Amino acid sequence: MKKTKKEFKVDERLKHIAFIMDGNGRWAKKRMLPRSVGHSFGVKSMEKTLNSCFKMGIEAVTVYAFSTENWTRPKQEVDSIIKLLREYIVDAKKHENVRYVFLGDKSILDEDLRNEMLKLEQDTKCLKNLLNIAFNYGGRAEIVKACNSLIENGLPITEEGISKNLYTSHVQDPDLIVRTGGEYRLSNFLMWQSAYSEIYVTDVLWPDFNEEELIKAIESFYRRKRRFGGLNKDEE
Ligand code: IPE
Ligand code: IPE
Ligand code: MG
């Protein structure tokens, strides 16, 4: 990790970072605003964070935008989040060099939205910076889906087989998972892929998250000793 006043770059230890973008509702509540306004400011925060990540040399970013459990929220809130997704897809075309991949079950979304999502994935397929957007995503359902596709193809259930049949088969597991909003849980996010991810939790609410907070998370990551069950050279 090199750090200069103006430039903060990551090295090969940090290729994939994932965000559980939590706290939009509380952010809005503190300001006596509807929760939907919190989500709208959350999108702005996501944009800034993505730009910072790619500028720092992070190759892949995954964001948790909507979980399979989030359908239980009031309809008005769910509708506002889907509207933001639609708007985001239109704006996404302005981004240079970002490859979009949606993680999750698109099948229950409206057909026109589903087609927009597929088109964005297709149109950006060859671009360099990877952004995975987890939308209607649930980690357990993803593992079940992977096992079922192995069974349907008459293949044995192996770790490699499951990994290859997850929504994330195109990307390595996240090195770091950042959760804003202060909760120490995964909430069904990347259950399989997070086996050896470093986890960083901050009380900062997602709309307030910024580059300074991102650097704090990354600095914490670099202070960790990743062992993957083994020992590092200086620990033998
Ligand atoms: C996270 O913010 C975004 C989504 C779940 C869509 P929340 O809406 O969960 O915000 P809090 O946790 O209620 O503050
Ligand atoms: C996790 O946040 C899901 C997203 C950020 C999209 P939640 O607010 O849904 O998680 P819980 O309910 O506090 O576990
Ligand atoms: Mg929440």
PDB file of C-alpha atoms and ligand atoms in Angstrom:
ATOM      1  CA  MET A   1       0.000   0.000   0.000  1.00  0.00           C
ATOM      2  CA  LYS A   2       1.446   3.350  -1.091  1.00  0.00           C
ATOM      3  CA  LYS A   3       0.034   6.517   0.351  1.00  0.00           C
ATOM      4  CA  THR A   4       0.784  10.015  -0.751  1.00  0.00           C
ATOM      5  CA  LYS A   5      -1.160  13.095   0.138  1.00  0.00           C
ATOM      6  CA  LYS A   6      -3.124  13.059  -3.079  1.00  0.00           C
ATOM      7  CA  GLU A   7      -3.032   9.446  -4.063  1.00  0.00           C
ATOM      8  CA  PHE A   8      -3.965   6.346  -2.150  1.00  0.00           C
ATOM      9  CA  LYS A   9      -3.356   3.087  -3.990  1.00  0.00           C
ATOM     10  CA  VAL A  10      -4.092  -0.479  -3.002  1.00  0.00           C
ATOM     11  CA  ASP A  11      -1.815  -3.394  -3.825  1.00  0.00           C
ATOM     12  CA  GLU A  12      -2.478  -6.995  -4.901  1.00  0.00           C
ATOM     13  CA  ARG A  13      -3.729  -7.966  -1.442  1.00  0.00           C
ATOM     14  CA  LEU A  14      -6.937  -6.012  -1.981  1.00  0.00           C
ATOM     15  CA  LYS A  15      -8.594  -6.791  -5.273  1.00  0.00           C
ATOM     16  CA  HIS A  16     -12.230  -7.175  -4.315  1.00  0.00           C
ATOM     17  CA  ILE A  17     -14.138  -5.122  -1.757  1.00  0.00           C
ATOM     18  CA  ALA A  18     -17.814  -5.597  -0.881  1.00  0.00           C
ATOM     19  CA  PHE A  19     -20.143  -3.166   0.895  1.00  0.00           C
ATOM     20  CA  ILE A  20     -23.217  -3.804   2.995  1.00  0.00           C
ATOM     21  CA  MET A  21     -24.677  -0.341   2.481  1.00  0.00           C
ATOM     22  CA  ASP A  22     -26.733  -0.122   5.661  1.00  0.00           C
ATOM     23  CA  GLY A  23     -28.161   2.817   7.576  1.00  0.00           C
ATOM     24  CA  ASN A  24     -30.067   4.796   4.926  1.00  0.00           C
ATOM     25  CA  GLY A  25     -33.308   4.645   6.910  1.00  0.00           C
ATOM     26  CA  ARG A  26     -31.729   5.824  10.167  1.00  0.00           C
ATOM     27  CA  TRP A  27     -29.940   8.617   8.305  1.00  0.00           C
ATOM     28  CA  ALA A  28     -33.278   9.864   6.972  1.00  0.00           C
ATOM     29  CA  LYS A  29     -35.066   9.423  10.304  1.00  0.00           C
ATOM     30  CA  LYS A  30     -32.478  11.593  12.058  1.00  0.00           C
ATOM     31  CA  ARG A  31     -33.413  14.347   9.614  1.00  0.00           C
ATOM     32  CA  MET A  32     -37.167  13.735   9.849  1.00  0.00           C
ATOM     33  CA  LEU A  33     -37.171  12.715   6.192  1.00  0.00           C
ATOM     34  CA  PRO A  34     -38.856   9.701   4.588  1.00  0.00           C
ATOM     35  CA  ARG A  35     -36.727   6.564   4.316  1.00  0.00           C
ATOM     36  CA  SER A  36     -36.805   6.859   0.527  1.00  0.00           C
ATOM     37  CA  VAL A  37     -34.764  10.064   0.780  1.00  0.00           C
ATOM     38  CA  GLY A  38     -32.164   8.112   2.732  1.00  0.00           C
ATOM     39  CA  HIS A  39     -31.943   5.586  -0.103  1.00  0.00           C
ATOM     40  CA  SER A  40     -31.606   8.358  -2.618  1.00  0.00           C
ATOM     41  CA  PHE A  41     -28.653   9.851  -0.687  1.00  0.00           C
ATOM     42  CA  GLY A  42     -27.331   6.306  -0.398  1.00  0.00           C
ATOM     43  CA  VAL A  43     -27.017   6.133  -4.184  1.00  0.00           C
ATOM     44  CA  LYS A  44     -24.955   9.340  -4.183  1.00  0.00           C
ATOM     45  CA  SER A  45     -22.692   7.881  -1.530  1.00  0.00           C
ATOM     46  CA  MET A  46     -22.350   4.672  -3.554  1.00  0.00           C
ATOM     47  CA  GLU A  47     -21.310   6.626  -6.640  1.00  0.00           C
ATOM     48  CA  LYS A  48     -18.594   8.498  -4.774  1.00  0.00           C
ATOM     49  CA  THR A  49     -17.361   5.350  -3.082  1.00  0.00           C
ATOM     50  CA  LEU A  50     -17.159   3.460  -6.374  1.00  0.00           C
ATOM     51  CA  ASN A  51     -15.151   6.224  -7.978  1.00  0.00           C
ATOM     52  CA  SER A  52     -12.776   6.222  -5.011  1.00  0.00           C
ATOM     53  CA  CYS A  53     -12.385   2.432  -5.148  1.00  0.00           C
ATOM     54  CA  PHE A  54     -11.562   2.300  -8.839  1.00  0.00           C
ATOM     55  CA  LYS A  55      -9.228   5.300  -8.556  1.00  0.00           C
ATOM     56  CA  MET A  56      -7.347   3.455  -5.798  1.00  0.00           C
ATOM     57  CA  GLY A  57      -6.863   0.454  -8.059  1.00  0.00           C
ATOM     58  CA  ILE A  58      -9.486  -1.905  -6.604  1.00  0.00           C
ATOM     59  CA  GLU A  59     -10.466  -4.269  -9.415  1.00  0.00           C
ATOM     60  CA  ALA A  60     -13.883  -5.430  -8.229  1.00  0.00           C
ATOM     61  CA  VAL A  61     -16.569  -3.880  -6.026  1.00  0.00           C
ATOM     62  CA  THR A  62     -19.753  -5.591  -4.860  1.00  0.00           C
ATOM     63  CA  VAL A  63     -22.608  -3.636  -3.301  1.00  0.00           C
ATOM     64  CA  TYR A  64     -25.576  -5.041  -1.416  1.00  0.00           C
ATOM     65  CA  ALA A  65     -28.472  -2.972  -2.728  1.00  0.00           C
ATOM     66  CA  PHE A  66     -31.567  -5.083  -1.947  1.00  0.00           C
ATOM     67  CA  SER A  67     -31.882  -8.425  -0.209  1.00  0.00           C
ATOM     68  CA  THR A  68     -34.458 -11.163  -0.744  1.00  0.00           C
ATOM     69  CA  GLU A  69     -35.709 -10.267   2.754  1.00  0.00           C
ATOM     70  CA  ASN A  70     -36.107  -6.560   1.971  1.00  0.00           C
ATOM     71  CA  TRP A  71     -39.423  -7.303   0.169  1.00  0.00           C
ATOM     72  CA  THR A  72     -40.993  -7.367   3.638  1.00  0.00           C
ATOM     73  CA  ARG A  73     -40.543  -3.563   3.896  1.00  0.00           C
ATOM     74  CA  PRO A  74     -43.544  -1.266   3.252  1.00  0.00           C
ATOM     75  CA  LYS A  75     -44.508  -1.230  -0.431  1.00  0.00           C
ATOM     76  CA  GLN A  76     -43.787   2.490  -0.720  1.00  0.00           C
ATOM     77  CA  GLU A  77     -40.194   1.959   0.382  1.00  0.00           C
ATOM     78  CA  VAL A  78     -39.682  -1.065  -1.898  1.00  0.00           C
ATOM     79  CA  ASP A  79     -41.093   0.916  -4.837  1.00  0.00           C
ATOM     80  CA  SER A  80     -38.733   3.796  -4.116  1.00  0.00           C
ATOM     81  CA  ILE A  81     -35.729   1.453  -4.167  1.00  0.00           C
ATOM     82  CA  ILE A  82     -36.814  -0.120  -7.464  1.00  0.00           C
ATOM     83  CA  LYS A  83     -37.259   3.361  -8.924  1.00  0.00           C
ATOM     84  CA  LEU A  84     -33.717   4.226  -7.862  1.00  0.00           C
ATOM     85  CA  LEU A  85     -32.450   1.082  -9.556  1.00  0.00           C
ATOM     86  CA  ARG A  86     -34.202   2.068 -12.787  1.00  0.00           C
ATOM     87  CA  GLU A  87     -32.685   5.553 -12.636  1.00  0.00           C
ATOM     88  CA  TYR A  88     -29.296   4.134 -11.820  1.00  0.00           C
ATOM     89  CA  ILE A  89     -29.337   1.924 -14.896  1.00  0.00           C
ATOM     90  CA  VAL A  90     -30.016   4.956 -17.106  1.00  0.00           C
ATOM     91  CA  ASP A  91     -27.176   6.901 -15.452  1.00  0.00           C
ATOM     92  CA  ALA A  92     -24.853   3.909 -15.563  1.00  0.00           C
ATOM     93  CA  LYS A  93     -24.455   4.317 -19.283  1.00  0.00           C
ATOM     94  CA  LYS A  94     -22.508   7.508 -18.544  1.00  0.00           C
ATOM     95  CA  HIS A  95     -19.804   5.607 -16.730  1.00  0.00           C
ATOM     96  CA  GLU A  96     -16.722   4.752 -18.662  1.00  0.00           C
ATOM     97  CA  ASN A  97     -14.944   1.518 -18.143  1.00  0.00           C
ATOM     98  CA  VAL A  98     -17.345  -0.076 -15.638  1.00  0.00           C
ATOM     99  CA  ARG A  99     -18.605  -3.595 -16.152  1.00  0.00           C
ATOM    100  CA  TYR A 100     -21.938  -4.218 -14.438  1.00  0.00           C
ATOM    101  CA  VAL A 101     -23.093  -7.583 -13.169  1.00  0.00           C
ATOM    102  CA  PHE A 102     -26.286  -8.079 -11.162  1.00  0.00           C
ATOM    103  CA  LEU A 103     -26.194 -10.743  -8.457  1.00  0.00           C
ATOM    104  CA  GLY A 104     -29.546 -12.202  -7.487  1.00  0.00           C
ATOM    105  CA  ASP A 105     -32.811 -13.456  -8.880  1.00  0.00           C
ATOM    106  CA  LYS A 106     -34.015 -11.159 -11.645  1.00  0.00           C
ATOM    107  CA  SER A 107     -36.965 -13.408 -12.531  1.00  0.00           C
ATOM    108  CA  ILE A 108     -39.501 -11.744 -10.245  1.00  0.00           C
ATOM    109  CA  LEU A 109     -38.708  -8.221 -11.431  1.00  0.00           C
ATOM    110  CA  ASP A 110     -40.785  -6.535 -14.161  1.00  0.00           C
ATOM    111  CA  GLU A 111     -39.832  -7.686 -17.613  1.00  0.00           C
ATOM    112  CA  ASP A 112     -38.753  -4.251 -18.860  1.00  0.00           C
ATOM    113  CA  LEU A 113     -36.480  -3.754 -15.835  1.00  0.00           C
ATOM    114  CA  ARG A 114     -35.056  -7.243 -16.229  1.00  0.00           C
ATOM    115  CA  ASN A 115     -34.279  -6.517 -19.869  1.00  0.00           C
ATOM    116  CA  GLU A 116     -32.569  -3.235 -18.965  1.00  0.00           C
ATOM    117  CA  MET A 117     -30.426  -5.101 -16.439  1.00  0.00           C
ATOM    118  CA  LEU A 118     -29.483  -7.776 -18.966  1.00  0.00           C
ATOM    119  CA  LYS A 119     -28.700  -5.170 -21.603  1.00  0.00           C
ATOM    120  CA  LEU A 120     -26.430  -3.234 -19.254  1.00  0.00           C
ATOM    121  CA  GLU A 121     -24.588  -6.459 -18.387  1.00  0.00           C
ATOM    122  CA  GLN A 122     -24.215  -7.316 -22.048  1.00  0.00           C
ATOM    123  CA  ASP A 123     -23.158  -3.823 -23.194  1.00  0.00           C
ATOM    124  CA  THR A 124     -20.429  -3.496 -20.554  1.00  0.00           C
ATOM    125  CA  LYS A 125     -19.151  -7.058 -20.623  1.00  0.00           C
ATOM    126  CA  CYS A 126     -15.642  -6.181 -21.863  1.00  0.00           C
ATOM    127  CA  LEU A 127     -15.000  -3.213 -19.568  1.00  0.00           C
ATOM    128  CA  LYS A 128     -12.302  -3.221 -16.932  1.00  0.00           C
ATOM    129  CA  ASN A 129     -13.679  -2.115 -13.553  1.00  0.00           C
ATOM    130  CA  LEU A 130     -16.132  -4.629 -12.192  1.00  0.00           C
ATOM    131  CA  LEU A 131     -19.221  -3.555 -10.243  1.00  0.00           C
ATOM    132  CA  ASN A 132     -21.489  -6.302  -8.917  1.00  0.00           C
ATOM    133  CA  ILE A 133     -24.853  -5.047  -7.747  1.00  0.00           C
ATOM    134  CA  ALA A 134     -26.587  -7.513  -5.434  1.00  0.00           C
ATOM    135  CA  PHE A 135     -30.299  -6.923  -6.021  1.00  0.00           C
ATOM    136  CA  ASN A 136     -32.958  -9.335  -4.848  1.00  0.00           C
ATOM    137  CA  TYR A 137     -29.968 -11.263  -3.593  1.00  0.00           C
ATOM    138  CA  GLY A 138     -29.897 -13.865  -0.834  1.00  0.00           C
ATOM    139  CA  GLY A 139     -26.807 -15.887  -0.006  1.00  0.00           C
ATOM    140  CA  ARG A 140     -28.611 -19.041   1.089  1.00  0.00           C
ATOM    141  CA  ALA A 141     -30.857 -19.108  -1.975  1.00  0.00           C
ATOM    142  CA  GLU A 142     -27.746 -18.666  -4.118  1.00  0.00           C
ATOM    143  CA  ILE A 143     -26.114 -21.766  -2.619  1.00  0.00           C
ATOM    144  CA  VAL A 144     -29.315 -23.803  -3.073  1.00  0.00           C
ATOM    145  CA  LYS A 145     -29.518 -22.661  -6.701  1.00  0.00           C
ATOM    146  CA  ALA A 146     -25.891 -23.676  -7.304  1.00  0.00           C
ATOM    147  CA  CYS A 147     -26.487 -27.163  -5.814  1.00  0.00           C
ATOM    148  CA  ASN A 148     -29.637 -27.632  -7.891  1.00  0.00           C
ATOM    149  CA  SER A 149     -27.861 -26.758 -11.114  1.00  0.00           C
ATOM    150  CA  LEU A 150     -25.115 -29.280 -10.317  1.00  0.00           C
ATOM    151  CA  ILE A 151     -27.760 -31.944  -9.651  1.00  0.00           C
ATOM    152  CA  GLU A 152     -29.654 -31.096 -12.852  1.00  0.00           C
ATOM    153  CA  ASN A 153     -26.442 -31.522 -14.812  1.00  0.00           C
ATOM    154  CA  GLY A 154     -25.655 -34.824 -13.113  1.00  0.00           C
ATOM    155  CA  LEU A 155     -22.534 -33.386 -11.466  1.00  0.00           C
ATOM    156  CA  PRO A 156     -21.277 -34.137  -7.960  1.00  0.00           C
ATOM    157  CA  ILE A 157     -21.663 -31.436  -5.335  1.00  0.00           C
ATOM    158  CA  THR A 158     -18.146 -30.141  -4.672  1.00  0.00           C
ATOM    159  CA  GLU A 159     -16.791 -26.836  -3.366  1.00  0.00           C
ATOM    160  CA  GLU A 160     -15.423 -25.993  -6.786  1.00  0.00           C
ATOM    161  CA  GLY A 161     -18.723 -26.941  -8.423  1.00  0.00           C
ATOM    162  CA  ILE A 162     -20.710 -24.726  -6.068  1.00  0.00           C
ATOM    163  CA  SER A 163     -18.343 -21.754  -6.554  1.00  0.00           C
ATOM    164  CA  LYS A 164     -18.663 -22.080 -10.316  1.00  0.00           C
ATOM    165  CA  ASN A 165     -22.452 -21.987 -10.125  1.00  0.00           C
ATOM    166  CA  LEU A 166     -22.830 -18.944  -7.875  1.00  0.00           C
ATOM    167  CA  TYR A 167     -23.769 -15.491  -9.220  1.00  0.00           C
ATOM    168  CA  THR A 168     -20.138 -14.542  -8.526  1.00  0.00           C
ATOM    169  CA  SER A 169     -18.451 -17.191 -10.696  1.00  0.00           C
ATOM    170  CA  HIS A 170     -16.719 -14.405 -12.677  1.00  0.00           C
ATOM    171  CA  VAL A 171     -14.893 -12.905  -9.685  1.00  0.00           C
ATOM    172  CA  GLN A 172     -12.672 -14.000  -6.807  1.00  0.00           C
ATOM    173  CA  ASP A 173     -14.068 -13.960  -3.265  1.00  0.00           C
ATOM    174  CA  PRO A 174     -14.090 -10.559  -1.553  1.00  0.00           C
ATOM    175  CA  ASP A 175     -10.951  -9.715   0.419  1.00  0.00           C
ATOM    176  CA  LEU A 176     -12.788  -7.166   2.527  1.00  0.00           C
ATOM    177  CA  ILE A 177     -16.441  -6.692   3.462  1.00  0.00           C
ATOM    178  CA  VAL A 178     -17.350  -3.269   4.843  1.00  0.00           C
ATOM    179  CA  ARG A 179     -20.640  -2.851   6.700  1.00  0.00           C
ATOM    180  CA  THR A 180     -21.902   0.610   7.582  1.00  0.00           C
ATOM    181  CA  GLY A 181     -24.634   1.262  10.145  1.00  0.00           C
ATOM    182  CA  GLY A 182     -22.906  -0.588  12.984  1.00  0.00           C
ATOM    183  CA  GLU A 183     -24.497  -4.064  12.867  1.00  0.00           C
ATOM    184  CA  TYR A 184     -22.139  -7.024  13.275  1.00  0.00           C
ATOM    185  CA  ARG A 185     -23.864  -9.410  10.890  1.00  0.00           C
ATOM    186  CA  LEU A 186     -23.877 -10.472   7.249  1.00  0.00           C
ATOM    187  CA  SER A 187     -27.677 -10.402   6.714  1.00  0.00           C
ATOM    188  CA  ASN A 188     -27.518 -13.206   4.122  1.00  0.00           C
ATOM    189  CA  PHE A 189     -24.812 -11.483   2.047  1.00  0.00           C
ATOM    190  CA  LEU A 190     -22.182 -13.591   0.244  1.00  0.00           C
ATOM    191  CA  MET A 191     -22.582 -16.486   2.696  1.00  0.00           C
ATOM    192  CA  TRP A 192     -20.333 -18.800   0.694  1.00  0.00           C
ATOM    193  CA  GLN A 193     -17.854 -16.236  -0.642  1.00  0.00           C
ATOM    194  CA  SER A 194     -17.171 -14.598   2.741  1.00  0.00           C
ATOM    195  CA  ALA A 195     -15.541 -17.704   4.271  1.00  0.00           C
ATOM    196  CA  TYR A 196     -12.165 -15.927   4.574  1.00  0.00           C
ATOM    197  CA  SER A 197     -13.086 -12.300   3.962  1.00  0.00           C
ATOM    198  CA  GLU A 198     -11.938  -9.684   6.420  1.00  0.00           C
ATOM    199  CA  ILE A 199     -14.897  -7.861   7.940  1.00  0.00           C
ATOM    200  CA  TYR A 200     -14.930  -4.180   8.874  1.00  0.00           C
ATOM    201  CA  VAL A 201     -17.901  -2.581  10.620  1.00  0.00           C
ATOM    202  CA  THR A 202     -18.339   1.141  11.095  1.00  0.00           C
ATOM    203  CA  ASP A 203     -21.100   3.071  12.876  1.00  0.00           C
ATOM    204  CA  VAL A 204     -21.102   5.604  10.045  1.00  0.00           C
ATOM    205  CA  LEU A 205     -24.449   5.466   8.223  1.00  0.00           C
ATOM    206  CA  TRP A 206     -24.164   4.694   4.509  1.00  0.00           C
ATOM    207  CA  PRO A 207     -25.176   8.155   3.179  1.00  0.00           C
ATOM    208  CA  ASP A 208     -22.351   9.642   5.308  1.00  0.00           C
ATOM    209  CA  PHE A 209     -19.741   7.148   4.076  1.00  0.00           C
ATOM    210  CA  ASN A 210     -16.964   8.800   2.077  1.00  0.00           C
ATOM    211  CA  GLU A 211     -13.386   8.394   0.902  1.00  0.00           C
ATOM    212  CA  GLU A 212     -11.954   9.194   4.308  1.00  0.00           C
ATOM    213  CA  GLU A 213     -14.039   6.389   5.873  1.00  0.00           C
ATOM    214  CA  LEU A 214     -13.071   4.081   3.022  1.00  0.00           C
ATOM    215  CA  ILE A 215      -9.383   4.708   3.687  1.00  0.00           C
ATOM    216  CA  LYS A 216      -9.960   3.898   7.382  1.00  0.00           C
ATOM    217  CA  ALA A 217     -11.501   0.559   6.358  1.00  0.00           C
ATOM    218  CA  ILE A 218      -8.633  -0.224   4.002  1.00  0.00           C
ATOM    219  CA  GLU A 219      -6.013   0.732   6.574  1.00  0.00           C
ATOM    220  CA  SER A 220      -7.693  -1.608   9.033  1.00  0.00           C
ATOM    221  CA  PHE A 221      -7.602  -4.350   6.367  1.00  0.00           C
ATOM    222  CA  TYR A 222      -3.861  -3.887   5.892  1.00  0.00           C
ATOM    223  CA  ARG A 223      -3.265  -4.217   9.627  1.00  0.00           C
ATOM    224  CA  ARG A 224      -4.904  -7.667   9.654  1.00  0.00           C
ATOM    225  CA  LYS A 225      -2.952 -10.912   9.381  1.00  0.00           C
ATOM    226  CA  ARG A 226      -4.789 -13.166   6.962  1.00  0.00           C
ATOM    227  CA  ARG A 227      -3.965 -16.807   7.676  1.00  0.00           C
ATOM    228  CA  PHE A 228      -6.522 -18.887   5.769  1.00  0.00           C
ATOM    229  CA  GLY A 229      -6.165 -21.478   8.520  1.00  0.00           C
ATOM    230  CA  GLY A 230      -2.368 -21.652   8.216  1.00  0.00           C
ATOM    231  CA  LEU A 231       0.481 -19.638   9.691  1.00  0.00           C
ATOM    232  CA  ASN A 232       2.336 -16.689   8.218  1.00  0.00           C
ATOM    233  CA  LYS A 233       6.131 -16.978   7.754  1.00  0.00           C
ATOM    234  CA  ASP A 234       6.862 -14.859  10.857  1.00  0.00           C
ATOM    235  CA  GLU A 235       4.546 -17.025  12.975  1.00  0.00           C
ATOM    236  CA  GLU A 236       6.060 -20.447  12.267  1.00  0.00           C
TER     237      GLU A 236
HETATM  238  C1  IPE B   1     -29.916  -0.234   3.797  1.00  0.00           C
HETATM  239  O1  IPE B   1     -30.458   0.769   4.586  1.00  0.00           O
HETATM  240  C2  IPE B   1     -30.504  -0.266   2.415  1.00  0.00           C
HETATM  241  C3  IPE B   1     -31.470  -1.353   2.199  1.00  0.00           C
HETATM  242  C4  IPE B   1     -31.727  -2.315   3.023  1.00  0.00           C
HETATM  243  C5  IPE B   1     -32.184  -1.335   0.959  1.00  0.00           C
HETATM  244  P1  IPE B   1     -31.694   0.486   5.553  1.00  0.00           P
HETATM  245  O2  IPE B   1     -32.929   0.871   4.840  1.00  0.00           O
HETATM  246  O3  IPE B   1     -31.666  -0.905   6.054  1.00  0.00           O
HETATM  247  O4  IPE B   1     -31.382   1.506   6.705  1.00  0.00           O
HETATM  248  P2  IPE B   1     -31.597   1.276   8.261  1.00  0.00           P
HETATM  249  O5  IPE B   1     -30.809   0.069   8.653  1.00  0.00           O
HETATM  250  O6  IPE B   1     -33.067   1.093   8.482  1.00  0.00           O
HETATM  251  O7  IPE B   1     -31.065   2.525   8.884  1.00  0.00           O
HETATM  252  C1  IPE B   2     -28.778  -5.503   4.655  1.00  0.00           C
HETATM  253  O1  IPE B   2     -29.373  -4.531   5.415  1.00  0.00           O
HETATM  254  C2  IPE B   2     -29.276  -5.441   3.237  1.00  0.00           C
HETATM  255  C3  IPE B   2     -28.783  -4.323   2.454  1.00  0.00           C
HETATM  256  C4  IPE B   2     -27.921  -3.424   2.838  1.00  0.00           C
HETATM  257  C5  IPE B   2     -29.327  -4.237   1.130  1.00  0.00           C
HETATM  258  P1  IPE B   2     -30.711  -4.808   6.256  1.00  0.00           P
HETATM  259  O2  IPE B   2     -31.068  -3.530   6.909  1.00  0.00           O
HETATM  260  O3  IPE B   2     -31.726  -5.425   5.378  1.00  0.00           O
HETATM  261  O4  IPE B   2     -30.222  -5.877   7.312  1.00  0.00           O
HETATM  262  P2  IPE B   2     -30.837  -6.277   8.729  1.00  0.00           P
HETATM  263  O5  IPE B   2     -32.319  -6.441   8.525  1.00  0.00           O
HETATM  264  O6  IPE B   2     -30.540  -5.170   9.682  1.00  0.00           O
HETATM  265  O7  IPE B   2     -30.136  -7.536   9.105  1.00  0.00           O
HETATM  266 MG    MG B   3     -30.788  -1.740   7.710  1.00  0.00          MG
END
